[in-house]
Amino acid sequence: NAGVMQNPRHLVRRRGQEARLRCSPMKGHSHVYWYRQLPEEGLKFMVYLQKENIIDESGMPKERFSAEFPKEGPSILRIQQVVRGDSAAYFCASSPRGGGTEAFFGQGTRLTVV
Amino acid sequence: GESVGLHLPTLSVQEGDNSIINCAYSNSASDYFIWYKQESGKGPQFIIDIRSNMDKRQGQRVTVLLNKTVKHLSLQIAATQPGDSAVYFCAEIFSGSARQLTFGSGTQLTVLP
């Protein structure tokens, strides 16, 4: 059973471009969480999704950021018109049930905006 | 060796010694706590968890202690090994939220040979 798969592992974007980060949860997991980590800081919650639904997006900036988890395919975190401050590691976690427990993390996508 | 979490973000211990990593959590209503280990360039890895109705839980070489009175959590690692070198984060879950994890700032553990 493969773990949580995130791709790409590293992503470089110029200011103003779009970044798309993908997360494939573990088999049988229908709950996905996205977190952002700045260097030498803890992870900060962004958004919680269940299949085809956004459950909680209270941690996500109102502008430029969006997330989806379609019925088929991976969850996508999309950042439009990236700025230097978006440079960070973005982690996805999946769990079989809601509740945040039993959450397994992917290896993350490291976004660098130049 | 022992850290004070937010005040001592780094902890160095000799191989074979015991390590104690501390964490002050923020929400007195949190009902579930987890310790994660994060190695450089990798995602957080689950170590051990504890529910708020417990004050101690033991795993293999690790023990978590919870003091709800002072909102304090600690992770004890017995016989620390070089492979234990990593950043350790505590995380809390509050049942009133959508139950996302709220992470602490982390402690860098370095095991000296």
CSV table of C-alpha atoms in Angstrom, one decimal:
chain,number,residue,atom,x,y,z
A,1,ASN,CA,0.0,0.0,0.0
A,2,ALA,CA,1.7,3.1,-1.2
A,3,GLY,CA,1.9,6.1,1.1
A,4,VAL,CA,0.6,9.6,0.4
A,5,MET,CA,2.1,10.7,-2.9
A,6,GLN,CA,2.8,14.3,-3.7
A,7,ASN,CA,4.2,15.7,-6.9
A,8,PRO,CA,6.2,17.4,-7.9
A,9,ARG,CA,8.7,17.2,-5.1
A,10,HIS,CA,10.3,20.5,-6.2
A,11,LEU,CA,8.6,23.2,-8.2
A,12,VAL,CA,10.2,26.5,-9.3
A,13,ARG,CA,7.9,29.3,-10.6
A,14,ARG,CA,8.5,32.8,-11.6
A,15,ARG,CA,6.5,35.6,-9.9
A,16,GLY,CA,3.0,35.8,-11.5
A,17,GLN,CA,2.9,32.2,-12.7
A,18,GLU,CA,0.6,29.5,-11.5
A,19,ALA,CA,1.6,26.6,-9.3
A,20,ARG,CA,-0.3,23.3,-9.1
A,21,LEU,CA,0.5,20.9,-6.4
A,22,ARG,CA,-0.9,17.4,-6.4
A,23,CYS,CA,-1.6,14.9,-3.6
A,24,SER,CA,-2.8,11.3,-4.0
A,25,PRO,CA,-4.0,10.0,-0.7
A,26,MET,CA,-3.4,6.5,0.6
A,27,LYS,CA,-5.7,3.9,-0.7
A,28,GLY,CA,-9.0,3.9,1.1
A,29,HIS,CA,-8.5,7.4,2.5
A,30,SER,CA,-11.1,10.0,1.6
A,31,HIS,CA,-10.0,12.9,3.8
A,32,VAL,CA,-7.2,15.2,2.8
A,33,TYR,CA,-5.5,18.0,4.6
A,34,TRP,CA,-3.1,20.6,3.2
A,35,TYR,CA,-0.4,22.3,5.3
A,36,ARG,CA,2.2,24.9,4.6
A,37,GLN,CA,5.6,25.0,6.3
A,38,LEU,CA,8.0,27.9,6.2
A,39,PRO,CA,11.7,27.3,6.9
A,40,GLU,CA,12.4,26.3,10.6
A,41,GLU,CA,8.7,26.7,11.5
A,42,GLY,CA,5.9,24.2,12.2
A,43,LEU,CA,3.2,23.2,9.7
A,44,LYS,CA,0.3,25.6,9.4
A,45,PHE,CA,-3.2,24.2,8.4
A,46,MET,CA,-4.6,25.5,5.2
A,47,VAL,CA,-7.6,23.4,4.1
A,48,TYR,CA,-9.4,20.2,4.8
A,49,LEU,CA,-11.3,18.4,2.0
A,50,GLN,CA,-13.4,15.3,1.6
A,51,LYS,CA,-14.2,13.8,-1.8
A,52,GLU,CA,-15.8,16.7,-3.8
A,53,ASN,CA,-16.2,18.8,-0.7
A,54,ILE,CA,-14.3,21.5,1.1
A,55,ILE,CA,-14.9,21.0,4.8
A,56,ASP,CA,-12.7,23.7,6.2
A,57,GLU,CA,-10.7,26.3,4.4
A,58,SER,CA,-10.1,28.7,7.3
A,59,GLY,CA,-6.3,28.5,7.0
A,60,MET,CA,-6.2,29.3,3.3
A,61,PRO,CA,-5.6,32.8,2.0
A,62,LYS,CA,-8.7,34.3,0.4
A,63,GLU,CA,-6.9,35.4,-2.7
A,64,ARG,CA,-5.0,33.4,-5.2
A,65,PHE,CA,-5.3,30.0,-3.4
A,66,SER,CA,-7.8,27.3,-4.1
A,67,ALA,CA,-8.1,23.5,-3.5
A,68,GLU,CA,-10.1,20.7,-4.8
A,69,PHE,CA,-10.5,17.0,-4.3
A,70,PRO,CA,-12.5,15.6,-7.2
A,71,LYS,CA,-14.3,12.3,-7.2
A,72,GLU,CA,-11.6,10.8,-9.4
A,73,GLY,CA,-7.9,11.8,-9.3
A,74,PRO,CA,-5.7,13.6,-6.8
A,75,SER,CA,-6.3,16.6,-4.7
A,76,ILE,CA,-5.0,19.8,-6.2
A,77,LEU,CA,-3.7,22.9,-4.4
A,78,ARG,CA,-3.6,25.7,-6.9
A,79,ILE,CA,-1.8,29.0,-6.3
A,80,GLN,CA,-2.3,31.7,-8.9
A,81,GLN,CA,0.0,34.6,-9.6
A,82,VAL,CA,2.6,33.4,-7.2
A,83,VAL,CA,4.7,35.8,-5.1
A,84,ARG,CA,8.0,35.3,-3.3
A,85,GLY,CA,6.2,34.9,0.0
A,86,ASP,CA,4.5,31.7,-1.3
A,87,SER,CA,7.9,30.0,-1.3
A,88,ALA,CA,7.5,27.2,1.3
A,89,ALA,CA,7.1,23.4,1.6
A,90,TYR,CA,3.5,22.3,1.1
A,91,PHE,CA,2.5,19.0,2.8
A,92,CYS,CA,-0.6,16.9,2.2
A,93,ALA,CA,-1.9,14.4,4.8
A,94,SER,CA,-4.7,11.8,4.3
A,95,SER,CA,-6.8,9.9,6.7
A,96,PRO,CA,-9.5,7.2,6.4
A,97,ARG,CA,-11.9,9.1,8.6
A,98,GLY,CA,-12.4,12.7,9.6
A,99,GLY,CA,-11.0,13.8,12.9
A,100,GLY,CA,-7.4,14.4,12.1
A,101,THR,CA,-6.1,11.3,13.8
A,102,GLU,CA,-4.5,8.5,11.8
A,103,ALA,CA,-3.2,11.2,9.4
A,104,PHE,CA,-0.3,10.2,7.2
A,105,PHE,CA,1.8,12.8,5.5
A,106,GLY,CA,3.4,12.9,2.1
A,107,GLN,CA,7.0,14.0,1.4
A,108,GLY,CA,5.9,17.5,0.5
A,109,THR,CA,6.3,19.8,-2.5
A,110,ARG,CA,8.9,22.5,-2.1
A,111,LEU,CA,7.8,25.6,-4.0
A,112,THR,CA,10.4,28.2,-4.8
A,113,VAL,CA,9.2,31.5,-6.4
A,114,VAL,CA,12.0,33.4,-8.2
B,1,GLY,CA,19.2,16.1,27.8
B,2,GLU,CA,16.1,18.3,28.1
B,3,SER,CA,14.6,21.1,26.0
B,4,VAL,CA,12.2,23.8,27.0
B,5,GLY,CA,10.6,23.7,23.5
B,6,LEU,CA,9.9,27.3,22.6
B,7,HIS,CA,12.9,28.7,24.6
B,8,LEU,CA,15.4,26.1,23.5
B,9,PRO,CA,14.6,25.0,20.0
B,10,THR,CA,17.7,22.8,19.7
B,11,LEU,CA,18.7,19.9,21.9
B,12,SER,CA,22.0,18.0,21.7
B,13,VAL,CA,22.4,14.6,23.5
B,14,GLN,CA,25.0,11.9,23.6
B,15,GLU,CA,24.2,8.7,21.9
B,16,GLY,CA,22.7,6.3,24.5
B,17,ASP,CA,21.4,9.0,26.8
B,18,ASN,CA,17.7,9.7,27.3
B,19,SER,CA,16.2,12.8,25.6
B,20,ILE,CA,13.3,14.9,26.8
B,21,ILE,CA,11.6,17.2,24.4
B,22,ASN,CA,9.0,19.6,25.8
B,23,CYS,CA,6.0,21.4,24.3
B,24,ALA,CA,3.6,24.0,25.6
B,25,TYR,CA,0.2,23.6,23.8
B,26,SER,CA,-2.2,26.5,23.3
B,27,ASN,CA,-5.8,25.3,23.6
B,28,SER,CA,-7.0,23.9,27.0
B,29,ALA,CA,-9.9,22.3,25.1
B,30,SER,CA,-7.7,20.2,22.9
B,31,ASP,CA,-8.5,16.5,23.4
B,32,TYR,CA,-5.8,14.7,21.3
B,33,PHE,CA,-2.1,15.2,21.0
B,34,ILE,CA,0.5,13.7,18.7
B,35,TRP,CA,4.3,13.8,18.4
B,36,TYR,CA,5.8,13.9,15.0
B,37,LYS,CA,9.4,13.4,13.8
B,38,GLN,CA,10.5,15.3,10.7
B,39,GLU,CA,13.8,14.4,9.0
B,40,SER,CA,15.4,16.9,6.6
B,41,GLY,CA,13.5,17.0,3.3
B,42,LYS,CA,10.8,14.7,4.5
B,43,GLY,CA,7.2,14.9,5.7
B,44,PRO,CA,6.2,14.5,9.4
B,45,GLN,CA,6.2,10.9,10.6
B,46,PHE,CA,3.9,9.8,13.4
B,47,ILE,CA,5.7,8.8,16.6
B,48,ILE,CA,3.1,8.5,19.4
B,49,ASP,CA,-0.2,10.0,20.4
B,50,ILE,CA,-2.2,10.5,23.6
B,51,ARG,CA,-5.8,11.5,24.4
B,52,SER,CA,-6.6,14.1,26.9
B,53,ASN,CA,-8.1,11.6,29.4
B,54,MET,CA,-4.7,10.0,29.8
B,55,ASP,CA,-1.5,11.4,31.4
B,56,LYS,CA,1.0,8.9,30.1
B,57,ARG,CA,1.5,6.6,27.2
B,58,GLN,CA,4.4,4.4,26.3
B,59,GLY,CA,5.6,3.1,23.0
B,60,GLN,CA,8.8,1.5,21.8
B,61,ARG,CA,11.6,3.6,23.4
B,62,VAL,CA,9.3,6.6,23.6
B,63,THR,CA,7.0,7.9,26.3
B,64,VAL,CA,4.6,10.8,26.1
B,65,LEU,CA,3.5,12.7,29.2
B,66,LEU,CA,0.6,15.1,29.4
B,67,ASN,CA,0.0,17.7,32.1
B,68,LYS,CA,-3.3,19.4,31.4
B,69,THR,CA,-3.1,21.6,34.4
B,70,VAL,CA,-0.2,23.6,32.8
B,71,LYS,CA,-0.9,22.6,29.2
B,72,HIS,CA,2.4,20.8,28.8
B,73,LEU,CA,3.4,17.8,26.8
B,74,SER,CA,6.7,16.0,26.8
B,75,LEU,CA,8.3,13.3,24.7
B,76,GLN,CA,10.9,11.1,26.3
B,77,ILE,CA,13.2,9.0,24.1
B,78,ALA,CA,15.2,6.3,25.8
B,79,ALA,CA,18.7,5.4,24.7
B,80,THR,CA,18.8,8.0,22.0
B,81,GLN,CA,20.3,6.8,18.7
B,82,PRO,CA,21.9,8.7,15.8
B,83,GLY,CA,18.8,7.9,13.7
B,84,ASP,CA,16.7,9.9,16.2
B,85,SER,CA,18.3,13.2,15.0
B,86,ALA,CA,15.5,15.2,13.5
B,87,VAL,CA,13.0,18.0,14.3
B,88,TYR,CA,10.2,17.0,16.7
B,89,PHE,CA,6.9,18.6,16.6
B,90,CYS,CA,4.0,18.3,19.0
B,91,ALA,CA,0.5,18.8,17.5
B,92,GLU,CA,-2.9,19.2,19.1
B,93,ILE,CA,-6.5,18.6,17.9
B,94,PHE,CA,-9.5,20.4,19.2
B,95,SER,CA,-12.7,18.6,18.7
B,96,GLY,CA,-14.6,21.8,18.2
B,97,SER,CA,-12.7,22.5,15.0
B,98,ALA,CA,-12.7,20.5,11.8
B,99,ARG,CA,-10.1,18.6,13.7
B,100,GLN,CA,-7.1,19.8,11.8
B,101,LEU,CA,-3.7,19.5,13.5
B,102,THR,CA,-2.2,22.6,15.2
B,103,PHE,CA,1.5,22.2,15.3
B,104,GLY,CA,4.0,23.6,17.7
B,105,SER,CA,7.2,25.3,16.6
B,106,GLY,CA,9.4,22.2,16.8
B,107,THR,CA,12.7,21.2,18.5
B,108,GLN,CA,15.8,20.1,16.6
B,109,LEU,CA,17.3,17.0,18.3
B,110,THR,CA,21.0,16.3,17.5
B,111,VAL,CA,22.5,13.0,18.7
B,112,LEU,CA,26.3,13.3,19.3
B,113,PRO,CA,28.4,10.2,18.8
